[in-house]
Amino acid sequence: MDRRNRALLIAGLVVTALLAGVVSTIASSQPDGLERVAIDEGFDDSATDGATSDSPLADYAVEGVENDRVGTGLAGIIGTVVTMAAMIGLLYGARALRRRDNTSADA
Amino acid sequence: MHIPDGFINVPTSAGFGAMSAAWVWYSLRRVGEFLDDRRIPLAGLLAAFVFAAQMINFPVAAGTSGHLIGGVLAAVLAGPWMASLVLAVVLVVQGIFFADGGLSAIGLNVFNLGLVAVVGGYGVFLLARRVLPAGKPMVVIAAGIAAGVSVILAALSFTLQFAIGGEADVAVGTVAAAMVGVHSLIGAGEGLITAMVISAILSSRPDLVYGYTPAMEPTHG
């Protein structure tokens, strides 16, 4: 990776960490657009608790962390790391697919 | 606009899940064709940024908030197929780890945000580029408009899913009007944020903006 890409990567990670770890803690906790429509039109009660609703990170909190803001920020940082790792892993998968195609085309 | 479990019945969710899976598979093949290995970490950053930005709910009206989808943002930066993968990864992480969007609804959510918002929004971007004059500021404006429209397209896509398999007995026209109304406001925020981020990257690293093709621009000197 060249120097310009590395500089951008570092700057981007700093901005992303600030968003997920700090700005997220002061974000609005009001219902979002879909939730608002569901409440207003009376179908919000058709929502059911999903299979992951008792996840230790459910609703962007961290189980065992008492302070809500700290929990949200921590959950944000964890999610950022997991998302980045998952995306990079998926792209290495895409690369492996391409290589397999090239190999079978050569055969 | 993350649909929880229970809003849409299982057969409908499964149908949209199959379409979303097919689209993600196709996107994976398309991305694999031209993937530059040196850009893999930057694509990872893009996904992380979209995840982080989706945590930031901004108030749009009394008692209502919205947050960035990031579909057009990712598509203008990295192309529609990479953008679909970004949104799919973000939605799967949100559903599995954070219970944000139901697991049975992941296919519905990937369809609305990873396919309709990305592909529909990118189509609007290309159209706006043709109508508007050349130049970097116009790329920013086109991206902003497309991002705003993409939110309304996603809202309509939810309405379609609700019409097909909504569990609640509510008139579809009422849901459509309410969805478009509130998401017009959220779309304005989506457009503004998208325009700001594209503008910042276009001024420092135009080579990283997929939707900006210098060949289309007038040459000076």
PDB file of N, CA, C and O in Angstrom, chain B residues 148-217:
ATOM      1  N   GLY B 148     -30.433  11.619  -1.877  1.00  0.00           N
ATOM      2  CA  GLY B 148     -31.752  11.973  -1.356  1.00  0.00           C
ATOM      3  C   GLY B 148     -32.840  11.097  -1.961  1.00  0.00           C
ATOM      4  O   GLY B 148     -33.696  10.557  -1.245  1.00  0.00           O
ATOM      5  N   VAL B 149     -32.794  10.939  -3.284  1.00  0.00           N
ATOM      6  CA  VAL B 149     -33.806  10.126  -3.969  1.00  0.00           C
ATOM      7  C   VAL B 149     -33.716   8.667  -3.528  1.00  0.00           C
ATOM      8  O   VAL B 149     -34.732   7.978  -3.379  1.00  0.00           O
ATOM      9  N   SER B 150     -32.491   8.187  -3.270  1.00  0.00           N
ATOM     10  CA  SER B 150     -32.301   6.770  -2.917  1.00  0.00           C
ATOM     11  C   SER B 150     -33.052   6.402  -1.636  1.00  0.00           C
ATOM     12  O   SER B 150     -33.534   5.271  -1.497  1.00  0.00           O
ATOM     13  N   VAL B 151     -33.164   7.355  -0.718  1.00  0.00           N
ATOM     14  CA  VAL B 151     -33.879   7.078   0.534  1.00  0.00           C
ATOM     15  C   VAL B 151     -35.366   6.872   0.254  1.00  0.00           C
ATOM     16  O   VAL B 151     -36.012   5.974   0.822  1.00  0.00           O
ATOM     17  N   ILE B 152     -35.906   7.696  -0.660  1.00  0.00           N
ATOM     18  CA  ILE B 152     -37.324   7.566  -1.006  1.00  0.00           C
ATOM     19  C   ILE B 152     -37.564   6.256  -1.763  1.00  0.00           C
ATOM     20  O   ILE B 152     -38.565   5.566  -1.538  1.00  0.00           O
ATOM     21  N   LEU B 153     -36.623   5.882  -2.635  1.00  0.00           N
ATOM     22  CA  LEU B 153     -36.741   4.601  -3.351  1.00  0.00           C
ATOM     23  C   LEU B 153     -36.767   3.437  -2.356  1.00  0.00           C
ATOM     24  O   LEU B 153     -37.562   2.499  -2.492  1.00  0.00           O
ATOM     25  N   ALA B 154     -35.898   3.491  -1.345  1.00  0.00           N
ATOM     26  CA  ALA B 154     -35.859   2.430  -0.334  1.00  0.00           C
ATOM     27  C   ALA B 154     -37.172   2.401   0.454  1.00  0.00           C
ATOM     28  O   ALA B 154     -37.699   1.326   0.775  1.00  0.00           O
ATOM     29  N   ALA B 155     -37.718   3.590   0.751  1.00  0.00           N
ATOM     30  CA  ALA B 155     -38.994   3.668   1.478  1.00  0.00           C
ATOM     31  C   ALA B 155     -40.118   3.035   0.653  1.00  0.00           C
ATOM     32  O   ALA B 155     -40.980   2.330   1.182  1.00  0.00           O
ATOM     33  N   LEU B 156     -40.093   3.285  -0.673  1.00  0.00           N
ATOM     34  CA  LEU B 156     -41.101   2.690  -1.551  1.00  0.00           C
ATOM     35  C   LEU B 156     -40.920   1.183  -1.636  1.00  0.00           C
ATOM     36  O   LEU B 156     -41.889   0.424  -1.718  1.00  0.00           O
ATOM     37  N   SER B 157     -39.676   0.743  -1.609  1.00  0.00           N
ATOM     38  CA  SER B 157     -39.389  -0.692  -1.667  1.00  0.00           C
ATOM     39  C   SER B 157     -39.928  -1.390  -0.413  1.00  0.00           C
ATOM     40  O   SER B 157     -40.505  -2.477  -0.498  1.00  0.00           O
ATOM     41  N   PHE B 158     -39.762  -0.733   0.745  1.00  0.00           N
ATOM     42  CA  PHE B 158     -40.372  -1.293   1.959  1.00  0.00           C
ATOM     43  C   PHE B 158     -41.886  -1.385   1.784  1.00  0.00           C
ATOM     44  O   PHE B 158     -42.507  -2.381   2.160  1.00  0.00           O
ATOM     45  N   THR B 159     -42.476  -0.318   1.229  1.00  0.00           N
ATOM     46  CA  THR B 159     -43.926  -0.300   1.048  1.00  0.00           C
ATOM     47  C   THR B 159     -44.383  -1.470   0.172  1.00  0.00           C
ATOM     48  O   THR B 159     -45.406  -2.106   0.439  1.00  0.00           O
ATOM     49  N   LEU B 160     -43.591  -1.764  -0.875  1.00  0.00           N
ATOM     50  CA  LEU B 160     -43.898  -2.916  -1.732  1.00  0.00           C
ATOM     51  C   LEU B 160     -43.879  -4.218  -0.922  1.00  0.00           C
ATOM     52  O   LEU B 160     -44.793  -5.048  -1.033  1.00  0.00           O
ATOM     53  N   GLN B 161     -42.861  -4.373  -0.097  1.00  0.00           N
ATOM     54  CA  GLN B 161     -42.759  -5.575   0.737  1.00  0.00           C
ATOM     55  C   GLN B 161     -43.934  -5.657   1.701  1.00  0.00           C
ATOM     56  O   GLN B 161     -44.493  -6.729   1.936  1.00  0.00           O
ATOM     57  N   PHE B 162     -44.333  -4.496   2.229  1.00  0.00           N
ATOM     58  CA  PHE B 162     -45.470  -4.446   3.155  1.00  0.00           C
ATOM     59  C   PHE B 162     -46.757  -4.819   2.422  1.00  0.00           C
ATOM     60  O   PHE B 162     -47.616  -5.520   2.969  1.00  0.00           O
ATOM     61  N   ALA B 163     -46.877  -4.351   1.179  1.00  0.00           N
ATOM     62  CA  ALA B 163     -48.073  -4.661   0.389  1.00  0.00           C
ATOM     63  C   ALA B 163     -48.160  -6.164   0.117  1.00  0.00           C
ATOM     64  O   ALA B 163     -49.237  -6.751   0.131  1.00  0.00           O
ATOM     65  N   ILE B 164     -47.019  -6.789  -0.124  1.00  0.00           N
ATOM     66  CA  ILE B 164     -47.011  -8.226  -0.437  1.00  0.00           C
ATOM     67  C   ILE B 164     -47.212  -9.064   0.826  1.00  0.00           C
ATOM     68  O   ILE B 164     -48.004 -10.002   0.838  1.00  0.00           O
ATOM     69  N   GLY B 165     -46.465  -8.721   1.884  1.00  0.00           N
ATOM     70  CA  GLY B 165     -46.463  -9.632   3.024  1.00  0.00           C
ATOM     71  C   GLY B 165     -46.530  -8.966   4.387  1.00  0.00           C
ATOM     72  O   GLY B 165     -46.081  -9.552   5.374  1.00  0.00           O
ATOM     73  N   GLY B 166     -47.103  -7.772   4.457  1.00  0.00           N
ATOM     74  CA  GLY B 166     -47.216  -7.101   5.751  1.00  0.00           C
ATOM     75  C   GLY B 166     -48.124  -7.883   6.692  1.00  0.00           C
ATOM     76  O   GLY B 166     -49.197  -8.317   6.275  1.00  0.00           O
ATOM     77  N   GLU B 167     -47.676  -8.071   7.926  1.00  0.00           N
ATOM     78  CA  GLU B 167     -48.477  -8.842   8.891  1.00  0.00           C
ATOM     79  C   GLU B 167     -49.650  -8.017   9.411  1.00  0.00           C
ATOM     80  O   GLU B 167     -50.687  -8.563   9.775  1.00  0.00           O
ATOM     81  N   ALA B 168     -49.485  -6.698   9.482  1.00  0.00           N
ATOM     82  CA  ALA B 168     -50.539  -5.861  10.042  1.00  0.00           C
ATOM     83  C   ALA B 168     -51.547  -5.476   8.962  1.00  0.00           C
ATOM     84  O   ALA B 168     -51.211  -5.395   7.784  1.00  0.00           O
ATOM     85  N   ASP B 169     -52.773  -5.251   9.381  1.00  0.00           N
ATOM     86  CA  ASP B 169     -53.834  -4.911   8.451  1.00  0.00           C
ATOM     87  C   ASP B 169     -53.963  -3.398   8.353  1.00  0.00           C
ATOM     88  O   ASP B 169     -54.845  -2.797   8.962  1.00  0.00           O
ATOM     89  N   VAL B 170     -53.053  -2.783   7.610  1.00  0.00           N
ATOM     90  CA  VAL B 170     -53.062  -1.334   7.438  1.00  0.00           C
ATOM     91  C   VAL B 170     -53.061  -1.052   5.939  1.00  0.00           C
ATOM     92  O   VAL B 170     -52.366  -1.733   5.183  1.00  0.00           O
ATOM     93  N   ALA B 171     -53.850  -0.058   5.521  1.00  0.00           N
ATOM     94  CA  ALA B 171     -53.956   0.248   4.097  1.00  0.00           C
ATOM     95  C   ALA B 171     -52.587   0.610   3.523  1.00  0.00           C
ATOM     96  O   ALA B 171     -51.844   1.406   4.106  1.00  0.00           O
ATOM     97  N   VAL B 172     -52.263   0.010   2.371  1.00  0.00           N
ATOM     98  CA  VAL B 172     -50.947   0.210   1.761  1.00  0.00           C
ATOM     99  C   VAL B 172     -50.731   1.674   1.366  1.00  0.00           C
ATOM    100  O   VAL B 172     -49.643   2.220   1.543  1.00  0.00           O
ATOM    101  N   GLY B 173     -51.803   2.311   0.875  1.00  0.00           N
ATOM    102  CA  GLY B 173     -51.676   3.710   0.472  1.00  0.00           C
ATOM    103  C   GLY B 173     -51.287   4.608   1.634  1.00  0.00           C
ATOM    104  O   GLY B 173     -50.476   5.530   1.485  1.00  0.00           O
ATOM    105  N   THR B 174     -51.841   4.313   2.813  1.00  0.00           N
ATOM    106  CA  THR B 174     -51.516   5.088   4.010  1.00  0.00           C
ATOM    107  C   THR B 174     -50.048   4.915   4.367  1.00  0.00           C
ATOM    108  O   THR B 174     -49.352   5.876   4.689  1.00  0.00           O
ATOM    109  N   VAL B 175     -49.586   3.641   4.316  1.00  0.00           N
ATOM    110  CA  VAL B 175     -48.182   3.366   4.645  1.00  0.00           C
ATOM    111  C   VAL B 175     -47.267   4.050   3.634  1.00  0.00           C
ATOM    112  O   VAL B 175     -46.266   4.679   3.999  1.00  0.00           O
ATOM    113  N   ALA B 176     -47.626   3.979   2.346  1.00  0.00           N
ATOM    114  CA  ALA B 176     -46.807   4.591   1.303  1.00  0.00           C
ATOM    115  C   ALA B 176     -46.657   6.089   1.540  1.00  0.00           C
ATOM    116  O   ALA B 176     -45.541   6.632   1.508  1.00  0.00           O
ATOM    117  N   ALA B 177     -47.771   6.758   1.806  1.00  0.00           N
ATOM    118  CA  ALA B 177     -47.731   8.208   1.999  1.00  0.00           C
ATOM    119  C   ALA B 177     -46.893   8.573   3.219  1.00  0.00           C
ATOM    120  O   ALA B 177     -46.070   9.498   3.176  1.00  0.00           O
ATOM    121  N   ALA B 178     -47.084   7.818   4.317  1.00  0.00           N
ATOM    122  CA  ALA B 178     -46.333   8.110   5.539  1.00  0.00           C
ATOM    123  C   ALA B 178     -44.838   7.839   5.336  1.00  0.00           C
ATOM    124  O   ALA B 178     -43.986   8.621   5.769  1.00  0.00           O
ATOM    125  N   MET B 179     -44.511   6.727   4.665  1.00  0.00           N
ATOM    126  CA  MET B 179     -43.111   6.381   4.431  1.00  0.00           C
ATOM    127  C   MET B 179     -42.415   7.439   3.573  1.00  0.00           C
ATOM    128  O   MET B 179     -41.313   7.887   3.885  1.00  0.00           O
ATOM    129  N   VAL B 180     -43.072   7.844   2.480  1.00  0.00           N
ATOM    130  CA  VAL B 180     -42.454   8.839   1.595  1.00  0.00           C
ATOM    131  C   VAL B 180     -42.343  10.180   2.308  1.00  0.00           C
ATOM    132  O   VAL B 180     -41.321  10.872   2.198  1.00  0.00           O
ATOM    133  N   GLY B 181     -43.365  10.540   3.080  1.00  0.00           N
ATOM    134  CA  GLY B 181     -43.336  11.816   3.796  1.00  0.00           C
ATOM    135  C   GLY B 181     -42.148  11.927   4.721  1.00  0.00           C
ATOM    136  O   GLY B 181     -41.321  12.842   4.586  1.00  0.00           O
ATOM    137  N   VAL B 182     -42.005  10.992   5.641  1.00  0.00           N
ATOM    138  CA  VAL B 182     -40.929  11.100   6.633  1.00  0.00           C
ATOM    139  C   VAL B 182     -39.568  10.870   5.979  1.00  0.00           C
ATOM    140  O   VAL B 182     -38.579  11.514   6.343  1.00  0.00           O
ATOM    141  N   HIS B 183     -39.507  10.012   4.952  1.00  0.00           N
ATOM    142  CA  HIS B 183     -38.207   9.736   4.343  1.00  0.00           C
ATOM    143  C   HIS B 183     -37.752  10.806   3.365  1.00  0.00           C
ATOM    144  O   HIS B 183     -36.597  10.817   2.963  1.00  0.00           O
ATOM    145  N   SER B 184     -38.666  11.718   3.008  1.00  0.00           N
ATOM    146  CA  SER B 184     -38.220  12.883   2.241  1.00  0.00           C
ATOM    147  C   SER B 184     -37.333  13.751   3.109  1.00  0.00           C
ATOM    148  O   SER B 184     -36.318  14.301   2.653  1.00  0.00           O
ATOM    149  N   LEU B 185     -37.723  13.869   4.387  1.00  0.00           N
ATOM    150  CA  LEU B 185     -36.915  14.657   5.324  1.00  0.00           C
ATOM    151  C   LEU B 185     -35.563  13.978   5.570  1.00  0.00           C
ATOM    152  O   LEU B 185     -34.511  14.617   5.553  1.00  0.00           O
ATOM    153  N   ILE B 186     -35.604  12.668   5.797  1.00  0.00           N
ATOM    154  CA  ILE B 186     -34.362  11.935   6.043  1.00  0.00           C
ATOM    155  C   ILE B 186     -33.484  11.976   4.788  1.00  0.00           C
ATOM    156  O   ILE B 186     -32.258  12.096   4.878  1.00  0.00           O
ATOM    157  N   GLY B 187     -34.141  11.937   3.608  1.00  0.00           N
ATOM    158  CA  GLY B 187     -33.403  12.000   2.343  1.00  0.00           C
ATOM    159  C   GLY B 187     -32.625  13.299   2.206  1.00  0.00           C
ATOM    160  O   GLY B 187     -31.522  13.309   1.650  1.00  0.00           O
ATOM    161  N   ALA B 188     -33.193  14.399   2.716  1.00  0.00           N
ATOM    162  CA  ALA B 188     -32.475  15.670   2.660  1.00  0.00           C
ATOM    163  C   ALA B 188     -31.167  15.563   3.445  1.00  0.00           C
ATOM    164  O   ALA B 188     -30.112  16.037   3.004  1.00  0.00           O
ATOM    165  N   GLY B 189     -31.221  14.920   4.611  1.00  0.00           N
ATOM    166  CA  GLY B 189     -30.015  14.705   5.400  1.00  0.00           C
ATOM    167  C   GLY B 189     -29.035  13.791   4.679  1.00  0.00           C
ATOM    168  O   GLY B 189     -27.827  14.061   4.642  1.00  0.00           O
ATOM    169  N   GLU B 190     -29.555  12.739   4.081  1.00  0.00           N
ATOM    170  CA  GLU B 190     -28.715  11.791   3.319  1.00  0.00           C
ATOM    171  C   GLU B 190     -27.982  12.529   2.188  1.00  0.00           C
ATOM    172  O   GLU B 190     -26.785  12.326   1.977  1.00  0.00           O
ATOM    173  N   GLY B 191     -28.719  13.403   1.498  1.00  0.00           N
ATOM    174  CA  GLY B 191     -28.136  14.153   0.389  1.00  0.00           C
ATOM    175  C   GLY B 191     -27.032  15.082   0.858  1.00  0.00           C
ATOM    176  O   GLY B 191     -25.957  15.157   0.245  1.00  0.00           O
ATOM    177  N   LEU B 192     -27.293  15.781   1.959  1.00  0.00           N
ATOM    178  CA  LEU B 192     -26.305  16.730   2.489  1.00  0.00           C
ATOM    179  C   LEU B 192     -25.023  16.015   2.928  1.00  0.00           C
ATOM    180  O   LEU B 192     -23.909  16.427   2.571  1.00  0.00           O
ATOM    181  N   ILE B 193     -25.180  14.947   3.714  1.00  0.00           N
ATOM    182  CA  ILE B 193     -24.007  14.229   4.223  1.00  0.00           C
ATOM    183  C   ILE B 193     -23.217  13.622   3.064  1.00  0.00           C
ATOM    184  O   ILE B 193     -21.982  13.723   3.002  1.00  0.00           O
ATOM    185  N   THR B 194     -23.937  13.020   2.115  1.00  0.00           N
ATOM    186  CA  THR B 194     -23.271  12.401   0.966  1.00  0.00           C
ATOM    187  C   THR B 194     -22.482  13.447   0.184  1.00  0.00           C
ATOM    188  O   THR B 194     -21.317  13.229  -0.172  1.00  0.00           O
ATOM    189  N   ALA B 195     -23.109  14.611  -0.058  1.00  0.00           N
ATOM    190  CA  ALA B 195     -22.440  15.669  -0.814  1.00  0.00           C
ATOM    191  C   ALA B 195     -21.184  16.141  -0.081  1.00  0.00           C
ATOM    192  O   ALA B 195     -20.131  16.355  -0.696  1.00  0.00           O
ATOM    193  N   MET B 196     -21.268  16.269   1.234  1.00  0.00           N
ATOM    194  CA  MET B 196     -20.105  16.742   2.010  1.00  0.00           C
ATOM    195  C   MET B 196     -18.950  15.751   1.926  1.00  0.00           C
ATOM    196  O   MET B 196     -17.798  16.149   1.711  1.00  0.00           O
ATOM    197  N   VAL B 197     -19.249  14.468   2.091  1.00  0.00           N
ATOM    198  CA  VAL B 197     -18.171  13.466   2.080  1.00  0.00           C
ATOM    199  C   VAL B 197     -17.566  13.343   0.682  1.00  0.00           C
ATOM    200  O   VAL B 197     -16.334  13.321   0.521  1.00  0.00           O
ATOM    201  N   ILE B 198     -18.421  13.314  -0.348  1.00  0.00           N
ATOM    202  CA  ILE B 198     -17.908  13.210  -1.723  1.00  0.00           C
ATOM    203  C   ILE B 198     -17.056  14.432  -2.046  1.00  0.00           C
ATOM    204  O   ILE B 198     -15.985  14.321  -2.655  1.00  0.00           O
ATOM    205  N   SER B 199     -17.508  15.603  -1.609  1.00  0.00           N
ATOM    206  CA  SER B 199     -16.762  16.832  -1.873  1.00  0.00           C
ATOM    207  C   SER B 199     -15.375  16.775  -1.239  1.00  0.00           C
ATOM    208  O   SER B 199     -14.370  17.141  -1.865  1.00  0.00           O
ATOM    209  N   ALA B 200     -15.309  16.292   0.003  1.00  0.00           N
ATOM    210  CA  ALA B 200     -14.018  16.216   0.704  1.00  0.00           C
ATOM    211  C   ALA B 200     -13.064  15.254  -0.007  1.00  0.00           C
ATOM    212  O   ALA B 200     -11.875  15.557  -0.191  1.00  0.00           O
ATOM    213  N   ILE B 201     -13.579  14.108  -0.442  1.00  0.00           N
ATOM    214  CA  ILE B 201     -12.695  13.122  -1.077  1.00  0.00           C
ATOM    215  C   ILE B 201     -12.328  13.550  -2.490  1.00  0.00           C
ATOM    216  O   ILE B 201     -11.193  13.364  -2.932  1.00  0.00           O
ATOM    217  N   LEU B 202     -13.282  14.190  -3.171  1.00  0.00           N
ATOM    218  CA  LEU B 202     -13.021  14.656  -4.535  1.00  0.00           C
ATOM    219  C   LEU B 202     -11.916  15.712  -4.567  1.00  0.00           C
ATOM    220  O   LEU B 202     -11.155  15.798  -5.527  1.00  0.00           O
ATOM    221  N   SER B 203     -11.835  16.517  -3.513  1.00  0.00           N
ATOM    222  CA  SER B 203     -10.825  17.573  -3.518  1.00  0.00           C
ATOM    223  C   SER B 203      -9.444  17.040  -3.141  1.00  0.00           C
ATOM    224  O   SER B 203      -8.434  17.613  -3.520  1.00  0.00           O
ATOM    225  N   SER B 204      -9.396  15.920  -2.389  1.00  0.00           N
ATOM    226  CA  SER B 204      -8.086  15.411  -1.974  1.00  0.00           C
ATOM    227  C   SER B 204      -7.656  14.187  -2.781  1.00  0.00           C
ATOM    228  O   SER B 204      -6.500  14.053  -3.143  1.00  0.00           O
ATOM    229  N   ARG B 205      -8.579  13.291  -3.060  1.00  0.00           N
ATOM    230  CA  ARG B 205      -8.237  12.061  -3.788  1.00  0.00           C
ATOM    231  C   ARG B 205      -9.270  11.741  -4.874  1.00  0.00           C
ATOM    232  O   ARG B 205     -10.004  10.752  -4.778  1.00  0.00           O
ATOM    233  N   PRO B 206      -9.326  12.572  -5.944  1.00  0.00           N
ATOM    234  CA  PRO B 206     -10.323  12.322  -6.993  1.00  0.00           C
ATOM    235  C   PRO B 206     -10.167  10.938  -7.637  1.00  0.00           C
ATOM    236  O   PRO B 206     -11.128  10.385  -8.169  1.00  0.00           O
ATOM    237  N   ASP B 207      -8.958  10.366  -7.532  1.00  0.00           N
ATOM    238  CA  ASP B 207      -8.733   9.038  -8.120  1.00  0.00           C
ATOM    239  C   ASP B 207      -9.518   7.951  -7.387  1.00  0.00           C
ATOM    240  O   ASP B 207      -9.658   6.836  -7.889  1.00  0.00           O
ATOM    241  N   LEU B 208     -10.027   8.282  -6.190  1.00  0.00           N
ATOM    242  CA  LEU B 208     -10.770   7.288  -5.420  1.00  0.00           C
ATOM    243  C   LEU B 208     -12.280   7.456  -5.570  1.00  0.00           C
ATOM    244  O   LEU B 208     -13.052   6.848  -4.853  1.00  0.00           O
ATOM    245  N   VAL B 209     -12.699   8.325  -6.502  1.00  0.00           N
ATOM    246  CA  VAL B 209     -14.134   8.522  -6.713  1.00  0.00           C
ATOM    247  C   VAL B 209     -14.531   7.851  -8.023  1.00  0.00           C
ATOM    248  O   VAL B 209     -14.295   8.362  -9.108  1.00  0.00           O
ATOM    249  N   TYR B 210     -15.135   6.675  -7.908  1.00  0.00           N
ATOM    250  CA  TYR B 210     -15.525   5.858  -9.059  1.00  0.00           C
ATOM    251  C   TYR B 210     -16.443   6.629 -10.000  1.00  0.00           C
ATOM    252  O   TYR B 210     -16.333   6.504 -11.220  1.00  0.00           O
ATOM    253  N   GLY B 211     -17.349   7.418  -9.426  1.00  0.00           N
ATOM    254  CA  GLY B 211     -18.340   8.126 -10.243  1.00  0.00           C
ATOM    255  C   GLY B 211     -17.810   9.387 -10.890  1.00  0.00           C
ATOM    256  O   GLY B 211     -18.545  10.096 -11.577  1.00  0.00           O
ATOM    257  N   TYR B 212     -16.512   9.680 -10.704  1.00  0.00           N
ATOM    258  CA  TYR B 212     -15.909  10.860 -11.321  1.00  0.00           C
ATOM    259  C   TYR B 212     -14.948  10.384 -12.390  1.00  0.00           C
ATOM    260  O   TYR B 212     -13.925   9.774 -12.091  1.00  0.00           O
ATOM    261  N   THR B 213     -15.301  10.624 -13.629  1.00  0.00           N
ATOM    262  CA  THR B 213     -14.410  10.181 -14.698  1.00  0.00           C
ATOM    263  C   THR B 213     -13.797  11.404 -15.346  1.00  0.00           C
ATOM    264  O   THR B 213     -14.481  12.149 -16.045  1.00  0.00           O
ATOM    265  N   PRO B 214     -12.531  11.643 -15.077  1.00  0.00           N
ATOM    266  CA  PRO B 214     -11.878  12.847 -15.590  1.00  0.00           C
ATOM    267  C   PRO B 214     -11.981  12.944 -17.115  1.00  0.00           C
ATOM    268  O   PRO B 214     -11.975  14.045 -17.667  1.00  0.00           O
ATOM    269  N   ALA B 215     -12.150  11.806 -17.805  1.00  0.00           N
ATOM    270  CA  ALA B 215     -12.246  11.839 -19.262  1.00  0.00           C
ATOM    271  C   ALA B 215     -13.450  12.661 -19.719  1.00  0.00           C
ATOM    272  O   ALA B 215     -13.456  13.215 -20.815  1.00  0.00           O
ATOM    273  N   MET B 216     -14.469  12.735 -18.854  1.00  0.00           N
ATOM    274  CA  MET B 216     -15.670  13.495 -19.206  1.00  0.00           C
ATOM    275  C   MET B 216     -15.487  14.991 -19.010  1.00  0.00           C
ATOM    276  O   MET B 216     -16.337  15.778 -19.409  1.00  0.00           O
ATOM    277  N   GLU B 217     -14.400  15.351 -18.330  1.00  0.00           N
ATOM    278  CA  GLU B 217     -14.215  16.757 -17.977  1.00  0.00           C
ATOM    279  C   GLU B 217     -13.446  17.491 -19.075  1.00  0.00           C
ATOM    280  O   GLU B 217     -12.621  16.904 -19.771  1.00  0.00           O
TER     281      GLU B 217
END
